[in-house]
CSV table of C-alpha atoms in Angstrom, one decimal:
chain,number,residue,atom,x,y,z
A,229,MET,CA,0.1,30.5,-7.3
A,230,SER,CA,2.3,32.5,-8.7
A,231,HIS,CA,6.1,31.1,-7.6
A,232,THR,CA,5.8,27.7,-9.3
A,233,ARG,CA,8.4,28.3,-11.8
A,234,GLN,CA,11.0,29.8,-9.2
A,235,PHE,CA,13.1,29.0,-6.4
A,236,TYR,CA,12.9,30.4,-3.0
A,237,ILE,CA,16.6,31.5,-1.9
A,238,ASN,CA,18.4,34.3,0.3
A,239,GLY,CA,14.8,35.8,0.5
A,240,GLN,CA,13.8,36.1,-2.7
A,241,TRP,CA,12.2,34.6,-5.2
A,242,VAL,CA,14.8,33.5,-8.1
A,243,ALA,CA,14.7,32.5,-11.6
A,244,PRO,CA,16.0,29.0,-12.0
A,245,LYS,CA,19.8,28.6,-13.7
A,246,GLY,CA,18.3,25.4,-15.7
A,247,ASP,CA,15.5,25.3,-17.9
A,248,LYS,CA,13.4,21.9,-16.7
A,249,THR,CA,9.9,21.9,-16.0
A,250,LEU,CA,7.5,19.4,-14.8
A,251,ASP,CA,3.9,19.4,-14.5
A,252,VAL,CA,2.0,18.7,-11.5
A,253,ILE,CA,-1.1,16.7,-11.9
A,254,ASN,CA,-4.2,16.2,-10.1
A,255,PRO,CA,-4.7,12.4,-9.0
A,256,ALA,CA,-8.2,12.8,-9.0
A,257,THR,CA,-8.6,14.2,-12.4
A,258,GLU,CA,-5.5,13.8,-14.5
A,259,GLU,CA,-5.4,17.0,-15.4
A,260,VAL,CA,-2.2,19.3,-15.0
A,261,VAL,CA,-2.5,21.9,-12.2
A,262,ALA,CA,0.6,23.6,-11.9
A,263,THR,CA,3.8,23.4,-13.8
A,264,ILE,CA,7.2,24.1,-11.6
A,265,ALA,CA,10.9,24.6,-12.8
A,266,LEU,CA,13.1,21.9,-11.9
A,267,GLY,CA,16.4,22.5,-10.1
A,268,ASN,CA,20.3,21.4,-10.9
A,269,LYS,CA,23.5,21.3,-9.1
A,270,GLU,CA,24.1,25.0,-9.4
A,271,ASP,CA,20.8,25.7,-7.9
A,272,VAL,CA,21.5,23.6,-4.7
A,273,ASP,CA,24.8,25.4,-4.6
A,274,LEU,CA,23.5,29.0,-4.4
A,275,ALA,CA,20.8,27.9,-2.0
A,276,VAL,CA,23.9,26.5,0.0
A,277,ASP,CA,26.1,29.5,0.2
A,278,ALA,CA,22.7,31.4,1.0
A,279,ALA,CA,22.3,29.3,4.2
A,280,ARG,CA,26.2,29.0,5.0
A,281,GLU,CA,26.5,32.9,5.5
A,282,ALA,CA,22.8,33.1,7.1
A,283,PHE,CA,24.2,30.5,9.8
A,284,GLU,CA,26.7,33.0,11.3
A,285,SER,CA,24.0,35.0,12.5
A,286,TYR,CA,21.2,32.8,12.8
A,287,SER,CA,23.0,30.3,15.0
A,288,GLN,CA,23.8,33.3,17.6
A,289,THR,CA,20.2,34.2,18.0
A,290,SER,CA,18.2,33.8,21.1
A,291,ARG,CA,16.0,31.4,22.3
A,292,GLU,CA,13.5,34.3,23.0
A,293,GLU,CA,14.0,35.7,19.3
A,294,ARG,CA,13.7,31.9,18.0
A,295,GLN,CA,10.9,31.9,20.3
A,296,ALA,CA,9.1,35.0,18.2
A,297,LEU,CA,9.9,33.8,15.3
A,298,LEU,CA,8.0,30.9,15.3
A,299,GLY,CA,5.2,32.5,16.9
A,300,ARG,CA,4.9,35.1,13.6
A,301,VAL,CA,5.0,31.9,11.8
A,302,ILE,CA,2.2,30.2,13.5
A,303,GLU,CA,0.1,33.8,12.8
A,304,VAL,CA,0.5,33.5,9.4
A,305,PHE,CA,0.1,30.2,9.1
A,306,LYS,CA,-3.4,30.7,10.4
A,307,LYS,CA,-4.1,32.8,7.4
A,308,ARG,CA,-3.4,30.6,4.8
A,309,MET,CA,-4.5,27.7,6.5
A,310,GLY,CA,-7.6,27.4,3.6
A,311,ASP,CA,-4.9,27.7,0.7
A,312,VAL,CA,-2.5,25.3,2.5
A,313,ALA,CA,-5.6,22.3,2.4
A,314,VAL,CA,-6.5,24.0,-0.9
A,315,ALA,CA,-3.5,23.1,-2.6
A,316,ILE,CA,-2.8,19.7,-0.8
A,317,SER,CA,-5.9,18.3,-2.3
A,318,GLN,CA,-4.8,19.6,-5.9
A,319,GLU,CA,-1.2,18.2,-5.4
A,320,MET,CA,-2.2,14.9,-3.7
A,321,GLY,CA,-6.0,14.0,-3.9
A,322,ALA,CA,-6.4,14.0,-0.4
A,323,PRO,CA,-10.8,14.6,0.3
A,324,ALA,CA,-11.0,18.6,1.1
A,325,LYS,CA,-12.4,17.6,4.7
A,326,LEU,CA,-9.5,15.6,5.3
A,327,SER,CA,-7.3,18.0,3.8
A,328,GLN,CA,-9.0,20.6,6.2
A,329,VAL,CA,-9.3,18.8,9.2
A,330,ALA,CA,-5.5,16.8,9.3
A,331,GLN,CA,-3.6,17.5,6.5
A,332,ALA,CA,-3.1,21.5,6.7
A,333,PRO,CA,-3.8,21.7,10.5
A,334,SER,CA,-0.5,19.1,10.8
A,335,GLY,CA,1.8,22.1,9.8
A,336,LEU,CA,0.2,24.3,12.4
A,337,GLY,CA,0.6,21.7,15.1
A,338,HIS,CA,4.4,21.0,14.4
A,339,PHE,CA,5.3,25.0,14.7
A,340,ALA,CA,2.8,25.3,18.2
A,341,THR,CA,4.9,22.1,19.4
A,342,ALA,CA,8.2,23.5,18.6
A,343,LEU,CA,7.4,26.7,20.1
A,344,GLU,CA,6.2,25.3,23.5
A,345,ALA,CA,9.6,22.6,23.1
A,346,LEU,CA,11.5,25.8,23.1
A,347,LYS,CA,10.9,27.4,25.6
A,348,HIS,CA,11.8,24.4,28.1
A,349,PHE,CA,14.4,22.7,26.1
A,350,GLU,CA,17.9,22.4,28.0
A,351,PHE,CA,20.7,23.6,25.8
A,352,GLU,CA,23.3,23.7,28.3
A,353,GLU,CA,24.0,21.3,31.5
A,354,GLN,CA,26.9,21.3,33.6
A,355,ILE,CA,28.7,18.0,34.7
A,356,GLY,CA,31.6,18.6,37.1
A,357,THR,CA,33.7,21.4,36.0
A,358,THR,CA,32.7,21.0,32.3
A,359,GLN,CA,30.0,22.9,30.7
A,360,VAL,CA,27.9,20.5,27.8
A,361,VAL,CA,26.7,22.8,25.4
A,362,LYS,CA,24.0,21.6,22.5
A,363,GLU,CA,24.4,24.0,19.4
A,364,PRO,CA,22.7,23.9,16.3
A,365,ILE,CA,24.9,21.8,13.5
A,366,GLY,CA,24.7,24.1,10.7
A,367,VAL,CA,22.9,23.6,7.1
A,368,CYS,CA,20.3,21.5,7.0
A,369,GLY,CA,19.3,19.4,3.9
A,370,LEU,CA,15.5,18.8,3.8
A,371,ILE,CA,13.7,16.0,1.4
A,372,THR,CA,10.2,15.5,2.3
A,373,PRO,CA,7.3,13.1,0.7
A,374,TRP,CA,4.2,13.8,-1.1
A,375,ASN,CA,1.6,11.3,1.2
A,376,TRP,CA,1.4,14.2,4.2
A,377,PRO,CA,3.3,17.2,2.7
A,378,MET,CA,2.6,19.6,5.2
A,379,ASN,CA,3.3,17.7,8.1
A,380,GLN,CA,6.7,16.2,6.5
A,381,LEU,CA,7.6,19.8,5.8
A,382,THR,CA,6.9,21.0,9.5
A,383,CYS,CA,7.9,18.6,11.2
A,384,LYS,CA,11.6,19.5,9.8
A,385,VAL,CA,11.5,23.1,9.2
A,386,ALA,CA,10.1,23.7,12.8
A,387,PRO,CA,12.6,22.2,15.0
A,388,ALA,CA,15.5,23.7,12.7
A,389,LEU,CA,14.3,27.2,12.9
A,390,ALA,CA,13.9,26.1,16.9
A,391,THR,CA,17.5,25.1,16.9
A,392,GLY,CA,18.9,28.4,15.3
A,393,CYS,CA,19.9,25.8,12.1
A,394,THR,CA,19.2,27.2,8.5
A,395,MET,CA,17.8,24.8,6.0
A,396,VAL,CA,17.4,24.0,2.0
A,397,LEU,CA,14.3,22.2,1.4
A,398,LYS,CA,13.7,20.0,-1.4
A,399,PRO,CA,9.7,18.8,-1.5
A,400,SER,CA,8.9,16.0,-3.8
A,401,GLU,CA,8.5,17.2,-7.0
A,402,VAL,CA,5.1,15.0,-7.1
A,403,ALA,CA,3.3,17.5,-4.7
A,404,PRO,CA,5.5,20.9,-4.5
A,405,LEU,CA,2.1,23.3,-4.1
A,406,SER,CA,1.8,23.2,-0.4
A,407,ALA,CA,5.9,23.4,0.4
A,408,LEU,CA,5.6,26.9,-1.8
A,409,LEU,CA,3.1,28.5,0.3
A,410,LEU,CA,5.3,27.5,3.4
A,411,ALA,CA,7.8,29.3,1.8
A,412,GLU,CA,5.7,32.4,1.5
A,413,ILE,CA,4.2,32.2,5.0
A,414,LEU,CA,7.8,31.9,6.3
A,415,ASP,CA,8.8,34.9,3.9
A,416,GLU,CA,6.1,37.1,5.2
A,417,ALA,CA,6.4,36.1,9.0
A,418,GLY,CA,9.8,37.4,8.2
A,419,VAL,CA,12.5,34.5,8.6
A,420,PRO,CA,15.8,36.2,7.9
A,421,ALA,CA,17.1,36.0,4.5
A,422,GLY,CA,19.0,32.7,3.8
A,423,VAL,CA,17.8,31.0,6.9
A,424,PHE,CA,15.0,28.6,4.5
A,425,ASN,CA,15.8,28.1,1.1
A,426,LEU,CA,13.7,26.1,-1.4
A,427,VAL,CA,14.7,24.2,-4.4
A,428,ASN,CA,12.3,22.1,-6.7
A,429,GLY,CA,13.6,19.2,-8.5
A,430,ASP,CA,13.8,15.2,-8.6
A,431,GLY,CA,15.7,13.6,-6.1
A,432,PRO,CA,18.5,11.9,-8.4
A,433,THR,CA,19.4,15.5,-9.4
A,434,VAL,CA,18.7,17.9,-6.7
A,435,GLY,CA,18.1,15.5,-4.0
A,436,ALA,CA,21.7,13.4,-4.5
A,437,ALA,CA,23.4,17.2,-4.8
A,438,MET,CA,21.9,18.2,-1.4
A,439,SER,CA,22.5,14.8,0.0
A,440,ALA,CA,26.2,14.7,-1.5
A,441,HIS,CA,27.4,18.7,-0.5
A,442,PRO,CA,30.1,19.6,1.2
A,443,GLY,CA,28.4,22.9,2.5
A,444,ILE,CA,25.2,21.0,3.9
A,445,ASP,CA,26.0,19.5,7.4
A,446,MET,CA,23.1,17.1,7.9
A,447,MET,CA,20.7,15.4,5.9
A,448,SER,CA,16.8,14.6,7.1
A,449,PHE,CA,14.9,12.7,4.6
A,450,THR,CA,11.3,11.1,5.1
A,451,GLY,CA,10.6,9.0,2.0
A,452,SER,CA,10.5,5.2,0.9
A,453,THR,CA,13.3,2.9,2.4
A,454,GLY,CA,15.3,2.5,-1.0
A,455,ALA,CA,15.3,6.4,-1.6
A,456,GLY,CA,16.7,6.8,2.5
A,457,ARG,CA,19.3,4.4,1.6
A,458,GLN,CA,20.3,6.3,-1.9
A,459,VAL,CA,20.8,9.6,0.6
A,460,MET,CA,22.7,7.5,3.7
A,461,MET,CA,25.0,6.5,0.9
A,462,ASN,CA,25.6,10.2,-0.7
A,463,SER,CA,26.1,11.6,2.3
A,464,ALA,CA,28.7,8.9,3.5
A,465,GLN,CA,31.4,10.8,1.4
A,466,THR,CA,31.0,13.8,3.8
A,467,ILE,CA,30.5,12.0,7.0
A,468,LYS,CA,27.5,14.2,7.5
A,469,ARG,CA,24.4,13.2,9.8
A,470,VAL,CA,21.6,11.7,8.2
A,471,ALA,CA,18.0,11.1,9.7
A,472,LEU,CA,15.6,9.1,8.0
A,473,GLU,CA,11.9,8.2,8.7
A,474,LEU,CA,11.3,5.2,5.7
A,475,GLY,CA,8.8,2.8,5.3
A,476,GLY,CA,6.9,0.6,7.3
A,477,LYS,CA,4.4,-2.8,7.5
A,478,SER,CA,3.0,-1.9,10.6
A,479,ALA,CA,1.2,-4.9,12.6
A,480,ASN,CA,-2.1,-4.8,13.9
A,481,ILE,CA,-2.8,-7.5,17.4
A,482,LEU,CA,-6.0,-7.3,18.1
A,483,LEU,CA,-6.1,-9.7,21.1
A,484,ASP,CA,-8.4,-12.8,21.7
A,485,ASP,CA,-10.5,-10.5,24.1
A,486,VAL,CA,-11.2,-7.4,22.6
A,487,ASN,CA,-14.4,-6.2,21.1
A,488,PHE,CA,-14.1,-7.0,17.5
A,489,GLU,CA,-17.0,-5.5,15.8
A,490,LYS,CA,-15.1,-1.9,17.1
A,491,MET,CA,-11.5,-2.6,16.6
A,492,VAL,CA,-11.8,-4.5,13.2
A,493,ALA,CA,-14.1,-1.7,12.0
A,494,HIS,CA,-11.0,0.6,13.6
A,495,GLY,CA,-8.5,-1.4,12.1
A,496,VAL,CA,-10.2,-1.2,8.6
A,497,MET,CA,-10.5,2.4,8.9
A,498,SER,CA,-7.0,3.4,9.7
A,499,CYS,CA,-5.6,1.7,7.1
A,500,MET,CA,-7.6,3.4,4.3
A,501,ASN,CA,-7.4,6.4,5.5
A,502,ASN,CA,-5.4,8.9,3.3
A,503,SER,CA,-5.5,6.3,0.4
A,504,GLY,CA,-3.7,4.3,2.8
A,505,GLN,CA,-0.7,6.5,2.4
A,506,SER,CA,0.6,6.5,5.4
A,507,CYS,CA,3.8,4.8,6.4
A,508,ASN,CA,2.6,4.1,10.3
A,509,ALA,CA,-0.6,2.5,8.5
A,510,PRO,CA,-1.9,-1.1,10.0
A,511,THR,CA,-1.6,-2.7,7.5
A,512,ARG,CA,-1.3,-6.0,8.8
A,513,MET,CA,-4.3,-7.1,10.8
A,514,LEU,CA,-2.8,-9.7,13.2
A,515,VAL,CA,-6.2,-12.2,14.7
A,516,PRO,CA,-6.7,-15.4,16.0
A,517,ASN,CA,-7.2,-18.6,13.8
A,518,SER,CA,-10.0,-19.0,15.2
A,519,ARG,CA,-11.7,-15.9,15.0
A,520,MET,CA,-10.9,-15.3,11.1
A,521,ASP,CA,-14.2,-15.9,9.8
A,522,GLU,CA,-16.2,-13.4,12.2
A,523,VAL,CA,-13.4,-10.9,11.6
A,524,ALA,CA,-13.6,-11.4,7.5
A,525,ALA,CA,-17.2,-10.5,8.0
A,526,ILE,CA,-17.2,-7.3,10.1
A,527,ALA,CA,-14.1,-6.3,7.6
A,528,GLU,CA,-16.2,-6.5,4.3
A,529,THR,CA,-19.2,-4.8,6.0
A,530,VAL,CA,-17.0,-1.6,7.2
A,531,VAL,CA,-15.2,-1.8,3.7
A,532,ALA,CA,-18.1,-1.2,2.1
A,533,LYS,CA,-18.7,2.0,3.5
A,534,VAL,CA,-15.4,3.4,2.4
A,535,LYS,CA,-16.2,5.5,-0.9
A,536,ALA,CA,-13.7,6.2,-2.8
A,537,GLY,CA,-14.0,9.3,-5.4
A,538,ASP,CA,-14.4,13.0,-6.0
A,539,PRO,CA,-12.0,14.7,-3.1
A,540,ASN,CA,-14.5,17.9,-3.1
A,541,ALA,CA,-17.6,15.5,-2.7
A,542,GLU,CA,-19.4,15.1,0.7
A,543,ASP,CA,-19.7,11.5,1.0
A,544,THR,CA,-15.9,10.7,-0.3
A,545,VAL,CA,-13.9,8.7,2.1
A,546,ILE,CA,-10.8,8.4,0.5
A,547,GLY,CA,-9.7,10.1,-2.6
A,548,PRO,CA,-7.0,8.7,-5.4
A,549,VAL,CA,-3.7,7.5,-5.0
A,550,VAL,CA,-0.9,9.9,-5.7
A,551,SER,CA,0.1,9.6,-9.4
A,552,HIS,CA,-0.1,6.9,-11.9
A,553,ALA,CA,3.6,4.8,-11.3
A,554,GLN,CA,1.4,4.5,-7.5
A,555,PHE,CA,-1.6,3.3,-8.8
A,556,ASP,CA,0.6,0.6,-11.4
A,557,LYS,CA,2.3,-0.5,-7.9
A,558,ILE,CA,-0.2,-1.0,-6.1
A,559,GLN,CA,-2.1,-3.0,-8.8
A,560,SER,CA,0.7,-5.3,-9.4
A,561,LEU,CA,0.9,-5.9,-5.4
A,562,ILE,CA,-3.2,-6.5,-5.2
A,563,GLN,CA,-2.4,-9.0,-8.5
A,564,ALA,CA,0.5,-11.0,-6.2
A,565,GLY,CA,-2.2,-11.8,-3.5
A,566,ILE,CA,-4.4,-12.9,-5.7
A,567,ASP,CA,-1.7,-15.2,-7.4
A,568,GLU,CA,-0.2,-16.2,-3.8
A,569,GLY,CA,-3.4,-17.4,-3.2
A,570,ALA,CA,-4.5,-14.9,-0.3
A,571,ARG,CA,-8.5,-15.1,0.2
A,572,LEU,CA,-10.0,-11.4,-1.5
A,573,ILE,CA,-12.9,-9.9,0.1
A,574,ALA,CA,-13.1,-6.8,-1.0
A,575,GLY,CA,-11.8,-5.0,-3.8
A,576,GLY,CA,-9.5,-6.3,-6.1
A,577,THR,CA,-7.4,-4.6,-9.1
A,578,GLY,CA,-8.8,-2.2,-11.6
A,579,LYS,CA,-10.7,1.1,-10.7
A,580,PRO,CA,-13.9,1.3,-8.5
A,581,GLU,CA,-17.2,1.4,-10.8
A,582,GLY,CA,-18.1,5.1,-12.4
A,583,LEU,CA,-14.6,6.1,-11.6
A,584,ASP,CA,-12.7,5.8,-15.2
A,585,LYS,CA,-10.6,9.4,-14.9
A,586,GLY,CA,-8.1,9.4,-11.5
A,587,TYR,CA,-5.6,7.2,-9.9
A,588,PHE,CA,-8.5,5.4,-7.7
A,589,VAL,CA,-7.6,2.2,-6.2
A,590,LYS,CA,-10.5,-0.2,-5.0
A,591,PRO,CA,-10.5,-0.7,-1.2
A,592,THR,CA,-9.4,-3.6,-1.3
A,593,ILE,CA,-8.9,-6.4,1.5
A,594,PHE,CA,-7.4,-9.6,1.6
A,595,THR,CA,-7.9,-12.6,4.8
A,596,HIS,CA,-5.7,-16.2,5.2
A,597,VAL,CA,-3.0,-13.8,4.5
A,598,THR,CA,0.8,-15.9,5.6
A,599,ASN,CA,3.4,-13.7,6.8
A,600,GLU,CA,5.3,-15.0,3.6
A,601,MET,CA,3.2,-13.4,0.8
A,602,THR,CA,4.4,-10.5,-0.8
A,603,ILE,CA,1.6,-8.4,0.3
A,604,ALA,CA,2.8,-9.0,3.8
A,605,ARG,CA,6.3,-8.1,3.0
A,606,GLN,CA,6.4,-5.3,1.1
A,607,GLU,CA,4.7,-1.8,1.8
A,608,ILE,CA,2.0,-1.4,-0.6
A,609,PHE,CA,1.0,2.6,0.5
A,610,GLY,CA,-2.3,2.0,-0.8
A,611,PRO,CA,-5.9,0.9,0.5
A,612,VAL,CA,-4.9,-2.7,0.8
A,613,LEU,CA,-5.4,-4.8,4.2
A,614,SER,CA,-3.6,-8.1,4.9
A,615,ILE,CA,-5.5,-10.3,7.8
A,616,ILE,CA,-2.9,-12.8,9.3
A,617,GLY,CA,-4.0,-15.5,11.8
A,618,TYR,CA,-2.2,-16.8,14.6
A,619,GLU,CA,-2.4,-19.3,17.2
A,620,ASP,CA,-1.5,-17.4,20.2
A,621,GLU,CA,-0.2,-14.4,22.3
A,622,GLU,CA,3.5,-15.8,21.6
A,623,ASP,CA,2.9,-16.5,17.9
A,624,ALA,CA,1.1,-13.1,17.3
A,625,ILE,CA,4.4,-11.2,18.7
A,626,ARG,CA,6.6,-13.6,16.8
A,627,ILE,CA,4.7,-12.5,13.1
A,628,ALA,CA,4.2,-8.5,14.1
A,629,ASN,CA,8.4,-8.6,14.7
A,630,ASP,CA,8.8,-10.7,11.2
A,631,THR,CA,9.6,-7.6,9.2
A,632,ASN,CA,12.7,-5.7,7.7
A,633,TYR,CA,10.4,-2.8,8.7
A,634,GLY,CA,10.2,-1.5,12.9
A,635,LEU,CA,8.0,1.8,12.4
A,636,SER,CA,4.6,1.6,14.3
A,637,GLY,CA,2.3,-1.2,16.0
A,638,TYR,CA,-0.9,-1.3,17.3
A,639,VAL,CA,-2.0,-3.8,20.4
A,640,SER,CA,-5.6,-4.1,21.8
A,641,SER,CA,-7.2,-6.1,24.1
A,642,ALA,CA,-9.2,-5.3,27.2
A,643,ASP,CA,-6.6,-5.8,29.7
A,644,LEU,CA,-4.6,-2.7,29.3
A,645,ASP,CA,-1.7,-4.4,31.4
A,646,ARG,CA,-1.8,-7.4,28.9
A,647,ALA,CA,-1.9,-4.8,25.9
A,648,ARG,CA,1.2,-3.4,27.5
A,649,ARG,CA,2.6,-6.0,28.1
A,650,VAL,CA,2.9,-7.3,24.0
A,651,ALA,CA,3.7,-3.2,23.0
A,652,ARG,CA,7.4,-3.8,24.9
A,653,ARG,CA,7.7,-6.6,23.0
A,654,ILE,CA,7.2,-5.2,19.6
A,655,ARG,CA,10.1,-4.0,17.9
A,656,THR,CA,8.9,-1.0,16.7
A,657,GLY,CA,9.6,2.6,17.6
A,658,MET,CA,6.2,3.5,18.4
A,659,VAL,CA,2.7,1.3,19.8
A,660,HIS,CA,-0.6,2.8,19.6
A,661,LEU,CA,-3.0,0.7,22.4
A,662,ASN,CA,-6.7,0.2,22.0
A,663,GLY,CA,-6.5,2.6,19.2
A,664,ALA,CA,-4.8,5.4,21.2
A,665,PRO,CA,-4.1,8.3,18.5
A,666,LEU,CA,-0.8,9.8,17.7
A,667,ASP,CA,0.8,12.7,20.3
A,668,ASN,CA,2.7,15.2,18.6
A,669,LYS,CA,4.7,15.9,21.4
A,670,ALA,CA,6.4,12.6,21.5
A,671,PRO,CA,9.0,11.5,19.2
A,672,PHE,CA,7.9,9.6,15.8
A,673,GLY,CA,10.2,7.4,14.1
A,674,GLY,CA,11.3,3.6,13.6
A,675,TYR,CA,13.6,0.6,14.2
A,676,LYS,CA,15.0,-1.2,11.6
A,677,GLU,CA,15.2,-0.5,8.1
A,678,SER,CA,12.0,2.2,8.9
A,679,GLY,CA,14.8,4.8,10.1
A,680,ILE,CA,17.3,6.7,12.0
A,681,GLY,CA,16.3,9.4,14.5
A,682,ARG,CA,13.2,10.6,15.9
A,683,GLU,CA,11.0,13.7,15.0
A,684,TRP,CA,8.6,15.3,16.6
A,685,GLY,CA,8.0,17.7,19.8
A,686,HIS,CA,11.4,17.6,21.9
A,687,TYR,CA,13.1,14.7,20.9
A,688,GLY,CA,13.1,16.4,17.3
A,689,PHE,CA,15.5,18.9,18.3
A,690,GLU,CA,18.3,16.4,18.9
A,691,ASP,CA,19.2,15.5,15.5
A,692,PHE,CA,19.7,18.9,14.6
A,693,LEU,CA,22.2,19.5,17.7
A,694,GLU,CA,25.8,19.1,17.7
A,695,VAL,CA,26.9,18.4,21.7
A,696,LYS,CA,30.1,20.4,22.7
A,697,SER,CA,32.3,19.7,25.7
A,698,ILE,CA,34.3,22.5,27.6
A,699,PHE,CA,35.7,21.3,30.0
A,700,GLY,CA,37.4,23.7,32.9
A,701,TYR,CA,34.7,25.6,31.9
A,702,HIS,CA,33.7,25.9,36.0
A,703,PRO,CA,36.4,26.2,38.3
A,704,LYS,CA,37.0,23.4,40.3
A,705,GLN,CA,35.3,23.3,44.0
A,706,ALA,CA,38.0,24.0,47.3
């Protein structure tokens, strides 16, 4: 990749103002796959200046012009899909199959969804004699994580482009390669100079400079709750809008009438997917106390088939976690589960047998977990499942809601009406019924410490828009 030591500012690849660099490590091999430049406040200033200048013209483009632009982006993205998949596997360790069928295509999906939403989105409405207008908010600061890198990049970039905003992006410095590819895609598609700008760097330097910058009108951040809190604090200096998509500790309620063989297996595999590095993963499985031993036996059988290993191997189910720091954090939390008395039925501390190199974690399951234990309270962000018992439906709802998070939830029942009823009482931004998949046309986001605002589909447009009332726009009726 030719632009790793450059930033994309004002339609050009430019040299950084400083000289700091960072190695990008392949977490499966622990080898350096690229070295990126790290930006500073001066780089952010240049990117913001370019975005502010471009906003004057881009904010005035027509719906049709932006539709045409998104269409070109989609066509170029299709051509580069293979490159994107390879980069994601290299930078964060996703198995090649997962990168090819989910990680890379998620980006294309968000651009296509934004294009369709733009065709029908109502930017204006009349209320009496007043015209209410939704206008692009301005320059947007975008900070994205490493776990689903292209997904998180595009669910911010696509609505910003669709609504007429300009932007400065700081991708995760741990997994920046797919973001550099996205910059190449947008450049080839003819995104006007200054509309999209990319500065690599770390959170305390580039992220903080963006959040506090008076030239940035809104911040959209995806990452940990702690880092999101810092973005809010920095952004408060200039009273800018902040949209946050943060952590989760999602409960997966299996009601007593489900097919346990099927839904326990589904829950285990959903938790292990992407090495457990998904904010909406069903990491707390809630089952009737009377069925705990049965559930444990099923889960133990299923997890035995979850092979961790080389992302390019055909039989690999999960790859490594993203970094040495993440590996260490997960190990300490697994040990906490053991120390606090949860029953370990699979996995545990250390690396899987035969994997001495790479940040691989054993697929781990605890049963007889109580909701007060550390592994039930903290977001582990690794392939670790906690199985918690409940007495009855009311107890299950109570346990599910007993968390600081509120991103997602899962409810399964043979009686769909019963599942619907329970879902309405779960205090989360999303609930999956009977294993239903995500829908990228529907809003994605959470309650409580899981964030502020919603992404995806036409709901994802709202945080990029300001609302203006023009009074007396229409003559009074005689």
